[in-house]
Amino acid sequence: MKQNFYGRSFLTLLDYTKEEIQELLSISAKLKAKKHAGLECLPLKGKNVVLLFEKDSTRTRCAFQVGANDLGMNVTYLGPTGSQMGKKESIKDTARVLGRMYDGIEYRGYKQETVEILAEYSGVPVWNGLTDKYHPTQILADFLTIIEKFGHLEGINFTYFGDARNNMGNSLMIGAAIMGMNFTACAPSDLWPNQELIDKCYELAQKSGAKLKFTEDVSEGAKGADVIYTDVWVSMGEPDSVWKERIEKLSPYQVNSDIMKKANETAIFMHCLPAFHNRETVIGEDIYKKFEMDALEVTEEVFESKKSVVFDEAENRLHTIKAVMYATLKEEK
Ligand code: CP
Ligand code: NVA
């Protein structure tokens, strides 16, 4: 490895340089090729990692579990109930206990501060599997997918439709600004990322050459886009009471075939998943009954179209998460 990752945590992309992110993506691609060729070795055999989940997950949990197994590691899963964390024992104390037993800790939950405390006090690498503020491992998977489709990130026109100040909007903007990808947030202005983060990203963009744009105009957002990205309108941890207002605000930003037609002919559709694109879920059906919408942030037509690469992204969660664990736990001799 050219960069030094050993012993480091992965809490936000803001802690990583362009070269480091490039190398993590290149390790991911190599691990993916090896797995597809059936050439797995167990470079981290004998190590132990713990997965802390205060929120639900399919992709992130499975990617950490399978990735750790592929690398030869043992895994403990601790869900929202069943451990002492936060209820009878502080995060700081939990960190010091887990750091004595495990080589690495994954955390998914609410506050970014929690993952920072775990990293500060555990003494082992901590990986952010999603907080209310950031979702950095998802960005690596998304970027690997874009590279697979277009060959590069620099100069790609990327537009994010929807709640642009959630963990995905924030992290995609940071990643784009670091890597030199042009990022447009297309959303009502009160759902743009906060100004402090935007300012930080303008600074990063100056160095990388990325262009950042914020618009409420759907046509302007879609025009010339290589990637159209969206995420749920209500994130985990937000109260059900925000659905009505969010649907009213974001309905014009639903990714449908009109939006895809306005984008470049070769444009792809991306979504971190899970997505509300039909009524085949409990929440999807409930929303239909209340608001008569049979899809929310993306229509079934776009989701199921040839332009949609959402399951490539989902697979790439595994290879990129595996790369992060490998890079931060493998001591170079
Ligand atoms: N994209 C993502 O993080 O999915 P999960 O919530 O299933 O982990
Ligand atoms: N913004 C979404 C992302 C899910 C992967 C959420 O936090 O629920």
XYZ file of C-alpha atoms and ligand atoms in Angstrom:
349
model
C 0.000 0.000 0.000
C 1.329 3.414 -0.965
C -0.704 5.268 1.678
C -0.537 4.595 5.377
C -3.932 3.368 6.579
C -2.861 1.030 9.383
C -4.600 1.733 12.701
C -6.740 4.570 11.323
C -10.482 5.002 11.770
C -12.891 5.716 8.915
C -15.393 8.206 10.345
C -15.876 10.734 7.549
C -14.340 11.266 4.107
C -13.151 14.654 5.393
C -10.321 12.762 7.149
C -9.036 11.286 3.868
C -7.171 12.783 0.907
C -7.922 12.280 -2.763
C -4.921 9.947 -3.105
C -6.031 7.890 -0.096
C -9.585 7.529 -1.392
C -8.194 6.574 -4.804
C -6.090 3.879 -3.186
C -9.031 2.532 -1.154
C -11.015 2.304 -4.406
C -8.180 0.537 -6.125
C -7.841 -1.978 -3.250
C -11.634 -2.513 -3.512
C -11.392 -3.271 -7.238
C -8.559 -5.745 -6.604
C -10.470 -7.508 -3.814
C -13.543 -7.673 -6.064
C -11.548 -9.236 -8.917
C -9.989 -11.743 -6.506
C -13.358 -12.744 -5.084
C -14.878 -13.159 -8.546
C -11.898 -15.302 -9.543
C -12.307 -17.447 -6.423
C -8.853 -16.425 -5.193
C -9.668 -15.534 -1.590
C -6.909 -15.671 1.002
C -7.354 -14.918 4.676
C -4.952 -12.009 5.324
C -6.529 -11.047 8.660
C -6.991 -14.562 10.035
C -7.404 -14.644 13.799
C -8.582 -11.034 14.172
C -11.953 -10.138 15.697
C -14.331 -7.310 14.855
C -17.537 -6.146 16.501
C -20.489 -4.644 14.631
C -22.591 -2.195 16.651
C -25.972 -1.425 15.117
C -28.363 1.000 16.811
C -30.342 1.272 13.537
C -31.505 -1.376 11.043
C -29.390 -2.469 8.086
C -29.220 -5.072 5.345
C -26.306 -4.026 3.067
C -23.934 -2.538 5.624
C -24.360 -5.300 8.164
C -23.983 -8.069 5.571
C -21.035 -6.353 3.872
C -19.140 -6.089 7.162
C -20.040 -9.663 8.104
C -19.141 -11.253 4.750
C -16.158 -8.958 4.217
C -14.729 -9.876 7.621
C -15.299 -13.588 6.952
C -13.633 -13.316 3.539
C -10.598 -11.734 5.231
C -10.474 -14.521 7.815
C -11.874 -12.580 10.773
C -14.423 -13.476 13.434
C -17.440 -11.225 13.926
C -19.698 -10.304 16.864
C -22.963 -8.496 16.091
C -24.539 -6.276 18.756
C -27.982 -4.928 17.839
C -30.035 -2.054 19.243
C -30.870 -4.160 22.320
C -28.901 -6.755 24.226
C -25.741 -4.871 25.143
C -25.145 -2.390 27.953
C -24.039 0.364 25.583
C -25.619 3.742 26.223
C -28.168 2.432 28.738
C -26.083 1.221 31.683
C -22.651 2.001 30.261
C -21.374 5.166 28.602
C -20.019 5.159 25.050
C -16.592 6.053 26.460
C -16.560 3.021 28.798
C -17.984 0.741 26.091
C -15.195 1.886 23.752
C -12.523 1.007 26.311
C -14.042 -2.437 26.910
C -14.437 -3.287 23.218
C -10.934 -2.003 22.440
C -9.529 -4.631 24.843
C -11.259 -7.469 22.996
C -11.558 -6.479 19.354
C -9.221 -5.396 16.568
C -11.847 -3.163 14.940
C -15.300 -1.714 15.623
C -18.101 -0.848 13.199
C -20.808 1.541 14.394
C -24.162 2.481 12.881
C -26.390 4.813 14.829
C -27.482 8.354 15.428
C -24.874 10.879 16.486
C -21.598 11.380 14.639
C -20.198 12.200 18.084
C -20.765 8.589 19.184
C -18.553 7.150 16.461
C -15.935 9.792 17.281
C -15.946 8.843 20.986
C -15.623 5.157 20.073
C -12.592 6.000 17.922
C -11.012 8.222 20.546
C -11.298 5.786 23.444
C -11.168 2.270 21.971
C -7.622 2.460 20.629
C -8.593 0.384 17.566
C -9.890 1.387 14.106
C -13.563 2.404 14.131
C -15.593 2.400 10.902
C -18.670 4.567 10.439
C -21.477 2.389 9.096
C -23.859 5.421 8.987
C -24.760 8.202 11.366
C -27.353 10.961 10.993
C -24.595 13.128 9.500
C -22.440 10.909 7.288
C -22.407 7.564 5.467
C -18.828 7.341 4.171
C -18.602 3.622 3.319
C -21.591 4.028 0.985
C -19.716 6.708 -0.965
C -16.811 4.371 -1.659
C -19.253 1.828 -3.132
C -20.935 4.535 -5.215
C -17.617 5.853 -6.499
C -16.368 2.371 -7.389
C -19.607 1.875 -9.346
C -19.165 5.186 -11.218
C -15.585 4.251 -12.102
C -16.794 0.874 -13.389
C -19.358 2.599 -15.617
C -17.427 5.695 -16.792
C -13.767 4.854 -16.092
C -13.168 7.912 -13.883
C -14.669 10.303 -11.336
C -13.062 13.595 -12.348
C -15.331 15.754 -14.456
C -18.381 13.494 -14.060
C -21.568 15.559 -13.681
C -23.344 14.148 -10.654
C -26.771 15.394 -9.544
C -28.376 14.482 -6.256
C -32.173 14.880 -6.116
C -34.070 14.964 -2.826
C -33.094 15.497 0.800
C -29.626 16.901 0.130
C -28.836 17.621 3.786
C -29.109 14.054 4.989
C -26.163 11.708 5.585
C -26.048 10.771 1.872
C -26.298 14.317 0.511
C -23.557 15.493 2.889
C -21.203 12.602 2.186
C -21.654 12.598 -1.589
C -20.935 16.326 -1.702
C -17.761 15.867 0.368
C -16.614 12.910 -1.740
C -17.238 14.756 -4.997
C -15.440 17.881 -3.769
C -12.375 15.839 -2.782
C -12.271 13.727 -5.937
C -12.936 16.454 -8.532
C -16.428 15.309 -9.495
C -19.008 18.028 -10.307
C -21.770 17.906 -7.693
C -25.223 19.458 -8.009
C -27.775 19.341 -5.213
C -31.256 19.661 -6.715
C -33.714 20.263 -3.870
C -35.731 22.955 -2.121
C -33.182 25.329 -0.566
C -34.077 24.384 3.024
C -32.983 20.824 2.178
C -29.517 21.783 0.917
C -26.506 20.848 3.085
C -25.685 23.344 5.842
C -23.624 26.380 4.856
C -20.624 25.460 6.999
C -20.245 22.139 5.194
C -20.848 23.770 1.809
C -18.066 26.270 2.547
C -15.701 23.455 3.526
C -16.532 21.645 0.298
C -15.914 24.790 -1.787
C -12.410 24.852 -0.269
C -11.846 21.187 -1.183
C -13.283 21.798 -4.650
C -10.809 24.598 -5.291
C -8.024 22.068 -4.936
C -9.663 19.255 -6.925
C -11.325 21.341 -9.639
C -14.834 20.058 -8.758
C -17.755 22.380 -9.511
C -20.479 22.574 -6.866
C -23.979 23.790 -7.657
C -27.177 24.165 -5.640
C -30.481 24.592 -7.437
C -34.205 24.269 -6.878
C -34.818 23.904 -10.610
C -35.388 20.289 -11.670
C -34.561 20.844 -15.355
C -31.360 22.670 -14.478
C -30.375 19.841 -12.123
C -31.007 17.099 -14.664
C -29.514 18.789 -17.746
C -26.114 17.407 -18.678
C -25.992 14.961 -15.749
C -24.013 11.719 -16.087
C -25.338 10.402 -12.783
C -28.772 10.996 -11.280
C -28.763 9.978 -7.614
C -31.498 9.968 -5.014
C -32.153 8.651 -1.498
C -35.167 8.291 0.784
C -37.053 11.469 1.694
C -37.252 10.521 5.385
C -34.176 8.978 6.964
C -33.903 6.498 9.817
C -34.339 8.255 13.142
C -36.648 10.980 11.804
C -40.209 10.986 13.204
C -43.117 9.731 11.059
C -44.681 13.167 11.462
C -42.284 14.648 8.860
C -43.588 12.451 5.997
C -46.415 14.787 4.987
C -44.265 17.895 4.729
C -41.391 16.025 3.055
C -43.697 14.509 0.431
C -45.169 17.924 -0.329
C -41.725 19.463 -0.666
C -39.962 16.697 -2.535
C -42.624 15.332 -4.903
C -41.390 17.629 -7.717
C -37.929 16.076 -7.236
C -39.042 12.472 -7.679
C -36.690 10.810 -10.178
C -38.923 9.779 -13.080
C -38.403 9.132 -16.783
C -38.823 12.859 -17.611
C -35.842 13.674 -15.408
C -33.797 10.810 -16.903
C -34.604 12.077 -20.417
C -33.259 15.527 -19.513
C -29.960 14.016 -18.354
C -27.229 12.838 -20.745
C -28.119 9.932 -22.987
C -25.560 7.715 -21.237
C -26.690 8.787 -17.744
C -27.095 6.182 -15.010
C -29.491 6.101 -12.064
C -28.092 5.476 -8.583
C -29.575 5.010 -5.097
C -27.908 3.766 -1.907
C -31.027 1.672 -1.131
C -33.390 0.734 0.406
C -35.724 2.619 -1.989
C -39.446 3.329 -2.054
C -40.189 2.621 -5.727
C -43.409 0.621 -5.387
C -45.938 -0.595 -2.813
C -44.170 -3.861 -1.993
C -43.086 -2.783 1.497
C -44.993 -2.065 4.697
C -44.050 1.622 4.598
C -44.628 1.864 0.826
C -48.167 0.523 1.245
C -48.840 2.752 4.239
C -47.700 5.837 2.290
C -49.933 4.803 -0.609
C -52.952 4.604 1.697
C -52.214 8.003 3.232
C -50.918 9.967 0.226
C -51.943 7.922 -2.832
C -48.377 7.777 -4.135
C -47.283 4.391 -5.429
C -43.615 5.426 -5.486
C -41.681 8.123 -3.667
C -38.137 9.266 -4.482
C -37.925 7.164 -7.683
C -40.527 5.630 -9.950
C -40.690 1.886 -10.552
C -39.963 2.565 -14.242
C -36.617 4.262 -13.567
C -35.651 1.891 -10.751
C -36.155 -1.141 -12.993
C -34.708 0.463 -16.134
C -31.414 -0.429 -17.839
C -29.970 2.854 -16.601
C -30.354 1.749 -12.994
C -27.128 0.446 -11.412
C -28.454 0.145 -7.876
C -27.584 -3.516 -7.412
C -24.024 -2.944 -8.646
C -23.750 -0.335 -5.907
C -25.158 -2.804 -3.396
C -22.588 -5.454 -4.347
C -19.812 -2.885 -4.187
C -20.658 -2.224 -0.542
C -19.005 -5.567 0.162
C -15.793 -4.951 -1.779
C -15.303 -1.393 -0.510
C -16.054 -2.188 3.134
C -13.682 -5.124 2.886
C -11.026 -2.752 1.519
C -11.490 -0.359 4.447
C -11.159 -3.170 7.003
C -8.173 -4.634 5.167
C -6.334 -1.324 4.779
C -6.807 -0.231 8.390
C -6.076 -3.612 10.009
C -3.304 -5.043 7.853
C 0.101 -4.159 9.235
C 2.653 -3.638 6.463
C 5.873 -5.432 7.337
N -27.321 1.562 1.831
C -27.322 1.078 3.075
O -26.585 1.530 3.950
O -28.170 0.048 3.266
P -28.534 -0.657 4.652
O -29.342 0.324 5.446
O -29.305 -1.881 4.257
O -27.247 -0.985 5.361
N -30.520 8.550 4.391
C -30.805 7.163 4.631
C -29.687 6.311 4.149
C -29.919 4.829 4.282
C -28.798 3.991 3.776
C -31.059 6.940 6.103
O -30.278 7.437 6.924
O -32.052 6.300 6.446
